[in-house]
Coordinates of C-alpha atoms in Angstrom, one line a residue:
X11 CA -47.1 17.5 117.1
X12 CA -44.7 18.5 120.2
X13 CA -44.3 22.1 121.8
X14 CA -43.7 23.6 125.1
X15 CA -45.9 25.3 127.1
X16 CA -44.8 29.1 127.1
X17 CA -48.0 30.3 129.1
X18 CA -50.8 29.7 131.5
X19 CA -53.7 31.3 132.0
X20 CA -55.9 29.0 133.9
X21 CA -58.1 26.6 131.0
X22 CA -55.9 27.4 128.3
X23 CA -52.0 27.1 127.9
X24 CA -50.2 28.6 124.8
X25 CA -47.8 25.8 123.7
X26 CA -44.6 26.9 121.2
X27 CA -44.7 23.8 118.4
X28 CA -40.8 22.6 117.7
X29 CA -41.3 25.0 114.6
X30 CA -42.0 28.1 116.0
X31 CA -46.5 28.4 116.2
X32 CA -47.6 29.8 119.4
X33 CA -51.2 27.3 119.5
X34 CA -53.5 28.6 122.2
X35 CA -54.6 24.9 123.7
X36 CA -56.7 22.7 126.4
X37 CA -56.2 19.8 128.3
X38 CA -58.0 16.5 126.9
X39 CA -60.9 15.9 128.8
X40 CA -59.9 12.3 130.1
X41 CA -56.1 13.9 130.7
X42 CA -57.4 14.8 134.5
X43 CA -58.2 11.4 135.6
X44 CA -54.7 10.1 135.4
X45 CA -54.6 10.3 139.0
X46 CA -52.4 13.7 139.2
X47 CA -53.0 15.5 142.6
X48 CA -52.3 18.7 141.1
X49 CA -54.8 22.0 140.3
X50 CA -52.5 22.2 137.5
X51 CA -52.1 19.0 135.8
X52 CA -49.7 20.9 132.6
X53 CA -47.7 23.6 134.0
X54 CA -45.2 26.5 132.0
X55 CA -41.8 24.4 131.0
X56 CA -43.8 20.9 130.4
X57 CA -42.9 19.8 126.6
X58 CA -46.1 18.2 125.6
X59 CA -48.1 16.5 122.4
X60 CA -50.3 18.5 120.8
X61 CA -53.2 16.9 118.8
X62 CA -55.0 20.6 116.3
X63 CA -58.3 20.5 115.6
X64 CA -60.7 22.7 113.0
X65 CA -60.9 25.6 115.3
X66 CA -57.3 26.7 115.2
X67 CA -56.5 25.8 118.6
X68 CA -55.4 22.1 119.9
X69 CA -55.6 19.4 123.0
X70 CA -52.6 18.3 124.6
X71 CA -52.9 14.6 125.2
X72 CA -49.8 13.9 127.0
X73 CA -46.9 15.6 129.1
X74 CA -42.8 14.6 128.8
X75 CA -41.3 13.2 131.7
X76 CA -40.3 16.1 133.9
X77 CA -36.6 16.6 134.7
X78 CA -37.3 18.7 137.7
X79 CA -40.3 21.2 139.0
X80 CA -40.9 23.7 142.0
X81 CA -43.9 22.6 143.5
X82 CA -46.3 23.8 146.9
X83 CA -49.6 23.0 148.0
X84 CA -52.4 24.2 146.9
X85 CA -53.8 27.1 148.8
X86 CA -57.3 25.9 148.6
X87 CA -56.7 22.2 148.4
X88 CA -54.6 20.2 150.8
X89 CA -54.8 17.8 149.0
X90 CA -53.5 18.9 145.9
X91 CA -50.1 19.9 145.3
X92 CA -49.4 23.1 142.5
X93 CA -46.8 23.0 139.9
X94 CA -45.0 26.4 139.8
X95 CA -43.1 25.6 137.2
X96 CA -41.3 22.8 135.3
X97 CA -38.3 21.7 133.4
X98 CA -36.3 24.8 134.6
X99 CA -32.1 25.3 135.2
X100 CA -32.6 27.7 138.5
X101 CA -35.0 30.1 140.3
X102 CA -34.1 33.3 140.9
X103 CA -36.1 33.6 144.6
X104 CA -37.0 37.7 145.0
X105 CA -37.6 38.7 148.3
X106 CA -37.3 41.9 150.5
X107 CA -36.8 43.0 154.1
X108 CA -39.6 45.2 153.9
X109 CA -42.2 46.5 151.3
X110 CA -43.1 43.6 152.2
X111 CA -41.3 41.9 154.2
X112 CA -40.2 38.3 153.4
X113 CA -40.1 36.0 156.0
X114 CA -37.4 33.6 156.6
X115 CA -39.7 30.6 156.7
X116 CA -41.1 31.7 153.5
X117 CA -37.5 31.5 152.2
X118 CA -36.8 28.7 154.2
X119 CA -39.7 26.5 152.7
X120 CA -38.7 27.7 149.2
X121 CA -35.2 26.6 149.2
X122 CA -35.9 23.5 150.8
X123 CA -38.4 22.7 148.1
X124 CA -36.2 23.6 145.4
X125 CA -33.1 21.0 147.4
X126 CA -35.3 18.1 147.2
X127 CA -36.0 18.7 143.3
X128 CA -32.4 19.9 142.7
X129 CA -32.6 23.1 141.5
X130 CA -30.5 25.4 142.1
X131 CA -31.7 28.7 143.7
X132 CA -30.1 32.3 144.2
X133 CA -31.7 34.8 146.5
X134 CA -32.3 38.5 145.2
X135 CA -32.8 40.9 147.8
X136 CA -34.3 43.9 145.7
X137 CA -35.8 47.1 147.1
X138 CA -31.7 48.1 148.5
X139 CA -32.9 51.9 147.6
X140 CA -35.7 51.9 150.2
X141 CA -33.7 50.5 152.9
X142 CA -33.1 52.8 156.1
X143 CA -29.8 52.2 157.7
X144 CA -31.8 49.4 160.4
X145 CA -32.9 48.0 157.4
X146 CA -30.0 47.7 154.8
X147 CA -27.4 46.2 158.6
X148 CA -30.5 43.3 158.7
X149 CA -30.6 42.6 154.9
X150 CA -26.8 42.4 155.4
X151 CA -27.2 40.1 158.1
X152 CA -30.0 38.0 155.8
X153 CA -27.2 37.8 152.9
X154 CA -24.6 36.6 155.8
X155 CA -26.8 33.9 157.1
X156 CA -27.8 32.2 153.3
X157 CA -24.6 33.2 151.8
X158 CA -22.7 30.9 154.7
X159 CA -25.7 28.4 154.4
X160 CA -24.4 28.0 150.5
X161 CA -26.4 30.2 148.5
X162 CA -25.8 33.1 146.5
X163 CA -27.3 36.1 147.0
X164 CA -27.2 39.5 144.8
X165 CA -29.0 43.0 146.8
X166 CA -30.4 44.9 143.6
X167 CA -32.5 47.5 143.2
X168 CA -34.8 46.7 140.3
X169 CA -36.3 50.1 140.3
X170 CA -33.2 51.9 140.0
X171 CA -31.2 49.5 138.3
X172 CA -28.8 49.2 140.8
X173 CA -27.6 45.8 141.3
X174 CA -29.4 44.0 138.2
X175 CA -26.5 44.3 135.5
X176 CA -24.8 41.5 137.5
X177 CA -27.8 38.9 137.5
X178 CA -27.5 39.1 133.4
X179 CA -24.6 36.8 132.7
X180 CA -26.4 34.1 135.2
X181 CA -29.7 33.5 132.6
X182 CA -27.5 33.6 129.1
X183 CA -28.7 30.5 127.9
X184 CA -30.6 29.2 131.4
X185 CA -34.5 28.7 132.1
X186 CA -35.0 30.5 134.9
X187 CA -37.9 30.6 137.4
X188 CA -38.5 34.2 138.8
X189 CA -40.8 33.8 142.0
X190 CA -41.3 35.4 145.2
X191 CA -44.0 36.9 147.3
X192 CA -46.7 39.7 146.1
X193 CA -45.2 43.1 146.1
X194 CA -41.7 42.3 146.3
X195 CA -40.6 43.5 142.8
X196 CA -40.6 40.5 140.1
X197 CA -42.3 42.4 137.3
X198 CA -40.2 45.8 138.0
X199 CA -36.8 43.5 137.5
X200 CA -38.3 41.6 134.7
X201 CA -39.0 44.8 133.0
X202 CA -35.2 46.0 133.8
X203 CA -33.9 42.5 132.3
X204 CA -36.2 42.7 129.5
X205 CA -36.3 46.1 127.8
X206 CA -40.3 46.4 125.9
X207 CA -41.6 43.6 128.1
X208 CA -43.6 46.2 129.6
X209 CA -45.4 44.5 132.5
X210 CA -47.5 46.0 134.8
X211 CA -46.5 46.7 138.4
X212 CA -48.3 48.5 141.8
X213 CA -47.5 50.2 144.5
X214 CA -47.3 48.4 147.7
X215 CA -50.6 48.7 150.6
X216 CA -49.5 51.2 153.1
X217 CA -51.6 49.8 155.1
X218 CA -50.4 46.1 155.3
X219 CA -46.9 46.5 153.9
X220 CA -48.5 44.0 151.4
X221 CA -48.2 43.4 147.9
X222 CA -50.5 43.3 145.4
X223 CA -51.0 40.4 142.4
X224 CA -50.1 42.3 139.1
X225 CA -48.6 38.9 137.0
X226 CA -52.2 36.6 137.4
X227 CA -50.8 33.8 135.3
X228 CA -47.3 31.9 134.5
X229 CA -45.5 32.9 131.1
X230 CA -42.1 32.2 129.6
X231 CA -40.1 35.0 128.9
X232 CA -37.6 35.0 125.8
X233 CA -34.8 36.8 126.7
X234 CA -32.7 36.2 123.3
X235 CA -33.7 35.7 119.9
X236 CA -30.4 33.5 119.5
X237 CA -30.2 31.4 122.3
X238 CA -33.0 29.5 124.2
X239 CA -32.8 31.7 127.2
X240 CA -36.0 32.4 129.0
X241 CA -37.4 33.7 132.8
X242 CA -40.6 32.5 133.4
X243 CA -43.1 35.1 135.5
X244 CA -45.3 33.7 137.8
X245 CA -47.5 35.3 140.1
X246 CA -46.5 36.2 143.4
X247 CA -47.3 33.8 146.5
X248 CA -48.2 34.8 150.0
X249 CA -47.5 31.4 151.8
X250 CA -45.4 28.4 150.6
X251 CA -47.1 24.8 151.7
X252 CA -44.8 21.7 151.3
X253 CA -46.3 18.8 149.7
X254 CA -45.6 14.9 149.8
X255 CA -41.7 15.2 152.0
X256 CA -41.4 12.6 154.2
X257 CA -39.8 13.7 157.8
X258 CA -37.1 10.9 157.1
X259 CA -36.0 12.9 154.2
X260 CA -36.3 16.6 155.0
X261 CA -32.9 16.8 156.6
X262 CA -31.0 16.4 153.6
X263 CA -32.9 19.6 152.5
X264 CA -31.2 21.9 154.8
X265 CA -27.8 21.8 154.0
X266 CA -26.2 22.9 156.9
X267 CA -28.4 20.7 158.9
X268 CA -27.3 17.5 156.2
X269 CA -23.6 18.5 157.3
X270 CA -24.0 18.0 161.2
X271 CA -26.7 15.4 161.0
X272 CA -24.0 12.9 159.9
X273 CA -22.6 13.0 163.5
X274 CA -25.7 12.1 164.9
X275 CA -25.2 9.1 167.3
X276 CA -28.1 7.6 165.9
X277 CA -29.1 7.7 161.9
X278 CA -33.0 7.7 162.7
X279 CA -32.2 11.5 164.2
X280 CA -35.1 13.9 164.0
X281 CA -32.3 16.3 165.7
X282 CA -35.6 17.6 167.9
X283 CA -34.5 15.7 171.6
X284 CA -32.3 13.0 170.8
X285 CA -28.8 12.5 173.1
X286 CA -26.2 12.7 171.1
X287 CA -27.5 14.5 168.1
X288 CA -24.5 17.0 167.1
X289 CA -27.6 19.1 165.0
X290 CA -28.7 20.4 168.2
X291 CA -24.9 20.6 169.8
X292 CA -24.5 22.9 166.2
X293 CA -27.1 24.8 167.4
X294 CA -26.0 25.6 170.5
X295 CA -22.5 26.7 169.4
X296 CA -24.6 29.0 166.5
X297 CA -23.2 26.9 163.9
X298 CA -27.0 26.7 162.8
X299 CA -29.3 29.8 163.0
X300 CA -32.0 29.5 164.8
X301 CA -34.4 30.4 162.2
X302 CA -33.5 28.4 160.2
X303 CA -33.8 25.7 162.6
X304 CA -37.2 27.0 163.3
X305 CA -38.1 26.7 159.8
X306 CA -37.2 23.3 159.7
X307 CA -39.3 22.0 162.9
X308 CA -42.4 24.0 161.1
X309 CA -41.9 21.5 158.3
X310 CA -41.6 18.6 160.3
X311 CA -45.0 19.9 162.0
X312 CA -46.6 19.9 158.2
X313 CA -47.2 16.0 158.0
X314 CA -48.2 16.1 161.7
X315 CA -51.1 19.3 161.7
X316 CA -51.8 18.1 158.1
X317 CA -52.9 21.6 156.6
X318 CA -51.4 24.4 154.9
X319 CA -51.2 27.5 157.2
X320 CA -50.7 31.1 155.0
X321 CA -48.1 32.0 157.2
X322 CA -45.5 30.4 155.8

Protein backbone atom coordinates (compact mmCIF):
# COMPACT_ATOMS: atom_id res chain seq x y z
CA UNK A 1 0.00 0.00 0.00
CA UNK A 2 1.50 3.60 -0.97
CA UNK A 3 0.42 7.08 0.64
CA UNK A 4 1.88 10.31 1.52
CA UNK A 5 2.71 11.50 4.59
CA UNK A 6 0.24 14.53 5.41
CA UNK A 7 1.50 14.91 9.16
CA UNK A 8 4.08 14.63 11.79
CA UNK A 9 3.86 14.52 15.10
CA UNK A 10 7.10 13.09 16.36
CA UNK A 11 6.69 8.76 16.56
CA UNK A 12 3.77 8.78 14.48
CA UNK A 13 3.07 10.14 10.85
CA UNK A 14 -0.47 10.10 9.37
CA UNK A 15 0.01 8.87 5.75
CA UNK A 16 -3.02 9.61 2.99
CA UNK A 17 -3.22 5.93 1.09
CA UNK A 18 -3.54 6.63 -3.00
CA UNK A 19 -7.43 6.07 -2.10
CA UNK A 20 -8.14 8.54 0.17
CA UNK A 21 -7.51 6.69 4.24
CA UNK A 22 -5.75 8.96 6.54
CA UNK A 23 -3.68 5.71 8.48
CA UNK A 24 -1.97 7.01 11.65
CA UNK A 25 1.54 4.98 11.25
CA UNK A 26 5.30 4.19 12.58
CA UNK A 27 8.54 3.73 11.21
CA UNK A 28 9.72 -0.07 10.96
CA UNK A 29 11.99 -0.74 13.64
CA UNK A 30 15.07 -1.79 11.38
CA UNK A 31 13.96 1.43 8.93
CA UNK A 32 16.58 3.71 11.30
CA UNK A 33 19.61 1.73 10.67
CA UNK A 34 19.77 2.57 6.98
CA UNK A 35 22.39 4.83 7.74
CA UNK A 36 20.19 8.21 7.43
CA UNK A 37 21.76 11.11 9.51
CA UNK A 38 18.51 12.58 10.12
CA UNK A 39 16.24 12.94 13.57
CA UNK A 40 13.60 12.60 11.09
CA UNK A 41 14.24 9.73 8.91
CA UNK A 42 10.24 10.19 7.06
CA UNK A 43 9.40 13.71 6.82
CA UNK A 44 5.68 15.53 5.60
CA UNK A 45 5.76 15.31 1.45
CA UNK A 46 7.69 11.69 1.51
CA UNK A 47 5.37 9.18 -0.61
CA UNK A 48 5.98 5.92 1.24
CA UNK A 49 4.83 1.98 1.46
CA UNK A 50 2.67 1.20 3.98
CA UNK A 51 2.54 -2.37 5.30
CA UNK A 52 -1.41 -2.40 8.06
CA UNK A 53 -1.51 -4.41 10.67
CA UNK A 54 -4.52 -5.77 13.19
CA UNK A 55 -4.45 -2.60 15.19
CA UNK A 56 -5.70 -0.23 12.64
CA UNK A 57 -2.63 1.61 12.26
CA UNK A 58 0.47 0.55 9.80
CA UNK A 59 4.51 0.58 9.46
CA UNK A 60 6.08 2.34 6.65
CA UNK A 61 8.91 0.11 5.38
CA UNK A 62 10.32 2.27 2.75
CA UNK A 63 10.43 5.97 1.47
CA UNK A 64 10.23 7.20 -2.62
CA UNK A 65 13.11 8.73 -3.96
CA UNK A 66 12.86 12.42 -3.02
CA UNK A 67 12.67 15.04 -5.81
CA UNK A 68 13.79 17.78 -3.61
CA UNK A 69 13.72 18.76 0.37
CA UNK A 70 14.56 21.79 2.68
CA UNK A 71 16.76 20.53 5.15
CA UNK A 72 19.07 22.17 8.44
CA UNK A 73 20.83 20.70 11.16
CA UNK A 74 19.65 19.52 13.93
CA UNK A 75 19.51 21.85 16.79
CA UNK A 76 20.62 19.23 19.29
CA UNK A 77 22.62 17.03 17.00
CA UNK A 78 25.39 18.26 14.77
CA UNK A 79 25.54 15.55 13.50
CA UNK A 80 22.29 14.97 12.17
CA UNK A 81 20.75 16.95 9.67
CA UNK A 82 16.52 17.63 9.87
CA UNK A 83 14.19 17.22 7.05
CA UNK A 84 11.72 20.24 7.02
CA UNK A 85 9.97 19.12 4.52
CA UNK A 86 9.98 17.08 1.28
CA UNK A 87 8.80 16.68 -2.24
CA UNK A 88 7.52 20.30 -2.33
CA UNK A 89 7.09 23.05 -5.60
CA UNK A 90 8.21 26.29 -3.41
CA UNK A 91 8.46 27.76 0.19
CA UNK A 92 6.75 30.60 1.00
CA UNK A 93 9.75 32.09 3.63
CA UNK A 94 7.62 34.44 6.38
CA UNK A 95 9.68 36.77 7.99
CA UNK A 96 9.33 40.28 9.73
CA UNK A 97 11.42 43.38 10.50
CA UNK A 98 10.23 43.31 13.94
CA UNK A 99 7.83 41.35 16.19
CA UNK A 100 10.49 39.55 15.90
CA UNK A 101 12.74 40.54 13.96
CA UNK A 102 14.27 38.31 11.22
CA UNK A 103 17.69 38.46 10.63
CA UNK A 104 19.27 38.61 7.24
CA UNK A 105 21.48 35.62 7.93
CA UNK A 106 18.48 33.74 8.96
CA UNK A 107 17.14 34.55 5.49
CA UNK A 108 20.34 34.30 4.01
CA UNK A 109 20.86 30.60 5.18
CA UNK A 110 17.30 29.71 4.18
CA UNK A 111 17.53 30.76 0.66
CA UNK A 112 20.83 29.39 0.17
CA UNK A 113 19.53 25.98 1.38
CA UNK A 114 16.57 26.07 -0.69
CA UNK A 115 19.29 27.06 -4.13
CA UNK A 116 21.25 24.03 -3.63
CA UNK A 117 17.90 21.79 -3.57
CA UNK A 118 16.27 23.92 -6.29
CA UNK A 119 13.43 25.13 -4.82
CA UNK A 120 12.08 28.02 -5.53
CA UNK A 121 11.52 30.48 -2.60
CA UNK A 122 9.45 33.84 -2.22
CA UNK A 123 9.82 36.07 0.78
CA UNK A 124 6.61 37.34 2.77
CA UNK A 125 7.26 40.17 4.77
CA UNK A 126 3.99 40.10 7.02
CA UNK A 127 3.31 42.26 10.05
CA UNK A 128 3.18 45.80 7.30
CA UNK A 129 0.30 47.07 9.94
CA UNK A 130 2.71 47.26 12.83
CA UNK A 131 5.40 49.00 11.05
CA UNK A 132 6.38 52.67 12.23
CA UNK A 133 7.54 54.81 9.44
CA UNK A 134 11.60 53.67 10.45
CA UNK A 135 10.30 50.43 10.15
CA UNK A 136 8.07 50.05 6.97
CA UNK A 137 11.53 52.64 4.89
CA UNK A 138 13.84 49.35 6.22
CA UNK A 139 11.38 46.56 5.13
CA UNK A 140 11.36 48.56 1.87
CA UNK A 141 14.97 48.55 1.73
CA UNK A 142 14.86 44.53 2.80
CA UNK A 143 12.33 44.00 -0.41
CA UNK A 144 14.97 46.23 -2.60
CA UNK A 145 17.91 44.16 -1.61
CA UNK A 146 16.20 40.41 -2.33
CA UNK A 147 14.04 41.63 -4.95
CA UNK A 148 17.39 42.81 -7.05
CA UNK A 149 19.08 39.57 -5.70
CA UNK A 150 16.11 37.64 -7.76
CA UNK A 151 13.51 36.87 -5.52
CA UNK A 152 10.14 37.81 -5.07
CA UNK A 153 8.79 39.31 -2.30
CA UNK A 154 5.03 40.20 -1.35
CA UNK A 155 4.66 42.82 2.25
CA UNK A 156 1.18 41.43 3.70
CA UNK A 157 -0.44 41.78 6.56
CA UNK A 158 -1.89 38.43 7.63
CA UNK A 159 -3.73 39.93 10.49
CA UNK A 160 -5.52 42.34 8.55
CA UNK A 161 -5.64 40.74 5.30
CA UNK A 162 -3.85 43.21 3.71
CA UNK A 163 -1.52 41.93 1.16
CA UNK A 164 -2.58 38.04 1.29
CA UNK A 165 -5.21 38.08 -1.67
CA UNK A 166 -2.16 38.27 -4.00
CA UNK A 167 -0.19 35.19 -2.62
CA UNK A 168 -3.52 32.95 -3.65
CA UNK A 169 -3.00 32.49 -7.36
CA UNK A 170 0.78 31.40 -6.44
CA UNK A 171 -0.34 27.90 -4.43
CA UNK A 172 -3.43 26.92 -7.02
CA UNK A 173 -2.29 23.62 -7.74
CA UNK A 174 1.45 23.98 -5.89
CA UNK A 175 2.92 22.24 -2.64
CA UNK A 176 4.03 24.82 -0.72
CA UNK A 177 6.27 24.91 2.29
CA UNK A 178 5.22 27.82 4.74
CA UNK A 179 8.26 28.30 7.23
CA UNK A 180 9.85 31.07 9.11
CA UNK A 181 10.92 31.94 12.56
CA UNK A 182 8.62 31.67 15.91
CA UNK A 183 6.30 34.53 16.18
CA UNK A 184 6.47 35.84 12.82
CA UNK A 185 2.89 35.07 11.69
CA UNK A 186 2.64 31.62 9.74
CA UNK A 187 -0.43 30.30 11.52
CA UNK A 188 -2.34 33.89 11.34
CA UNK A 189 -1.75 33.69 7.27
CA UNK A 190 -2.52 30.17 7.17
CA UNK A 191 -5.72 30.79 8.82
CA UNK A 192 -6.36 33.93 6.23
CA UNK A 193 -5.51 31.41 3.24
CA UNK A 194 -7.52 28.79 4.77
CA UNK A 195 -10.95 29.86 6.00
CA UNK A 196 -11.98 27.00 9.14
CA UNK A 197 -8.39 25.89 9.46
CA UNK A 198 -8.55 27.49 12.70
CA UNK A 199 -5.03 27.28 14.11
CA UNK A 200 -3.88 28.52 17.12
CA UNK A 201 -1.69 31.63 17.34
CA UNK A 202 0.07 33.93 20.36
CA UNK A 203 1.01 37.03 21.10
CA UNK A 204 4.58 37.88 20.74
CA UNK A 205 7.04 38.23 24.37
CA UNK A 206 7.32 41.87 25.03
CA UNK A 207 10.07 41.13 26.68
CA UNK A 208 12.27 39.48 24.02
CA UNK A 209 10.44 40.57 20.83
CA UNK A 210 10.37 36.74 20.52
CA UNK A 211 7.88 34.41 19.24
CA UNK A 212 6.36 31.76 20.66
CA UNK A 213 5.90 27.80 19.18
CA UNK A 214 2.13 27.51 18.60
CA UNK A 215 2.33 24.81 15.27
CA UNK A 216 4.57 21.82 17.36
CA UNK A 217 4.50 19.46 14.48
CA UNK A 218 4.60 19.47 10.36
CA UNK A 219 1.09 18.95 8.53
CA UNK A 220 -0.13 19.25 4.99
CA UNK A 221 -2.68 21.63 4.39
CA UNK A 222 -5.42 20.99 1.64
CA UNK A 223 -6.28 24.01 0.18
CA UNK A 224 -8.74 22.61 -2.64
CA UNK A 225 -10.99 19.74 -2.64
CA UNK A 226 -10.39 19.71 -6.60
CA UNK A 227 -6.98 20.12 -7.18
CA UNK A 228 -3.89 18.70 -5.24
CA UNK A 229 -2.91 21.99 -3.73
CA UNK A 230 -1.54 21.97 -0.27
CA UNK A 231 0.73 24.39 2.28
CA UNK A 232 2.41 22.46 4.62
CA UNK A 233 2.80 24.19 8.46
CA UNK A 234 5.72 23.59 10.20
CA UNK A 235 6.77 24.88 13.36
CA UNK A 236 8.67 27.98 13.55
CA UNK A 237 12.69 27.90 13.84
CA UNK A 238 14.84 30.15 15.82
CA UNK A 239 18.28 29.44 13.99
CA UNK A 240 18.92 27.78 10.52
CA UNK A 241 22.27 25.31 10.60
CA UNK A 242 23.52 24.22 7.15
CA UNK A 243 24.27 20.68 6.78
CA UNK A 244 26.65 18.58 4.32
CA UNK A 245 27.62 21.99 1.65
CA UNK A 246 30.88 21.81 0.59
CA UNK A 247 32.78 25.40 0.43
CA UNK A 248 33.60 24.57 -3.25
CA UNK A 249 29.98 24.67 -3.93
CA UNK A 250 28.37 27.32 -1.73
CA UNK A 251 29.03 30.01 -4.30
CA UNK A 252 26.63 28.88 -6.79
CA UNK A 253 24.06 29.37 -3.90
CA UNK A 254 24.23 33.07 -3.79
CA UNK A 255 23.13 34.17 -6.95
CA UNK A 256 24.51 37.35 -7.23
CA UNK A 257 27.70 36.09 -5.93
CA UNK A 258 27.46 32.98 -8.88
CA UNK A 259 27.17 36.11 -11.40
CA UNK A 260 30.62 37.86 -10.43
CA UNK A 261 32.41 34.75 -9.40
CA UNK A 262 32.74 33.87 -13.11
CA UNK A 263 35.20 36.70 -13.43
CA UNK A 264 37.31 35.45 -10.93
CA UNK A 265 40.93 35.25 -12.18
CA UNK A 266 41.16 32.07 -10.71
CA UNK A 267 38.21 29.25 -10.65
CA UNK A 268 39.39 27.82 -7.10
CA UNK A 269 38.08 31.54 -5.69
CA UNK A 270 36.81 31.58 -2.19
CA UNK A 271 36.23 35.42 -3.18
CA UNK A 272 37.66 36.02 0.74
CA UNK A 273 41.48 37.50 -0.24
CA UNK A 274 42.24 36.41 -3.53
CA UNK A 275 43.89 39.15 -6.33
CA UNK A 276 41.78 39.29 -8.90
CA UNK A 277 38.51 38.06 -7.55
CA UNK A 278 35.82 40.46 -9.22
CA UNK A 279 33.31 39.15 -6.07
CA UNK A 280 35.14 41.26 -3.81
CA UNK A 281 35.71 44.18 -6.66
CA UNK A 282 31.42 43.75 -6.71
CA UNK A 283 31.55 44.37 -3.39
CA UNK A 284 33.30 47.31 -3.30
CA UNK A 285 31.33 49.04 -6.10
CA UNK A 286 27.89 47.77 -3.81
CA UNK A 287 27.05 45.56 -6.55
CA UNK A 288 26.84 42.94 -3.51
CA UNK A 289 25.38 43.82 -0.09
CA UNK A 290 27.33 43.50 2.51
CA UNK A 291 25.11 41.37 4.43
CA UNK A 292 24.68 39.31 2.29
CA UNK A 293 28.24 38.90 1.86
CA UNK A 294 28.42 38.47 5.50
CA UNK A 295 26.11 35.76 5.36
CA UNK A 296 27.96 34.03 3.05
CA UNK A 297 31.56 34.02 4.95
CA UNK A 298 29.32 32.71 8.12
CA UNK A 299 28.64 29.66 5.99
CA UNK A 300 31.96 29.16 4.84
CA UNK A 301 32.91 29.41 8.70
CA UNK A 302 30.26 26.32 9.33
CA UNK A 303 32.54 23.44 8.00
CA UNK A 304 35.51 25.25 9.74
CA UNK A 305 33.93 25.84 13.61
CA UNK A 306 31.95 22.61 12.97
CA UNK A 307 28.82 23.44 15.19
CA UNK A 308 25.58 24.87 14.83
CA UNK A 309 25.41 28.34 16.57
CA UNK A 310 21.38 29.54 17.23
CA UNK A 311 22.14 32.73 15.92
CA UNK A 312 21.69 32.11 12.66
Amino acid sequence: MKGLVVKNTGSWYTVRTDDGQLIESKIKGNFRLKGIRSTNPVAVGDHVELVPNQEGTAFITSIDDRRNYIIRKSQNLSKQSHIIAANVDQAFLVVTVNRPQTSTTFIDRFLASAEAYRVPVMLVFNKTDLLDADERRYQEMMIALYENVGYQCFAISAETGEGVEALRPLLDGKITLLSGNSGVGKSTLINRLVPGVCLRTAEISDAHNTGQHTTTFSEMISLDDQKPSYLIDTPGIKGFGTFDMEPEELTSYFKEIFRFSKECRFSNCTHTHEPGCAVLQALENHYIAQSRYQSYLSMLNDKEEGKYREAY
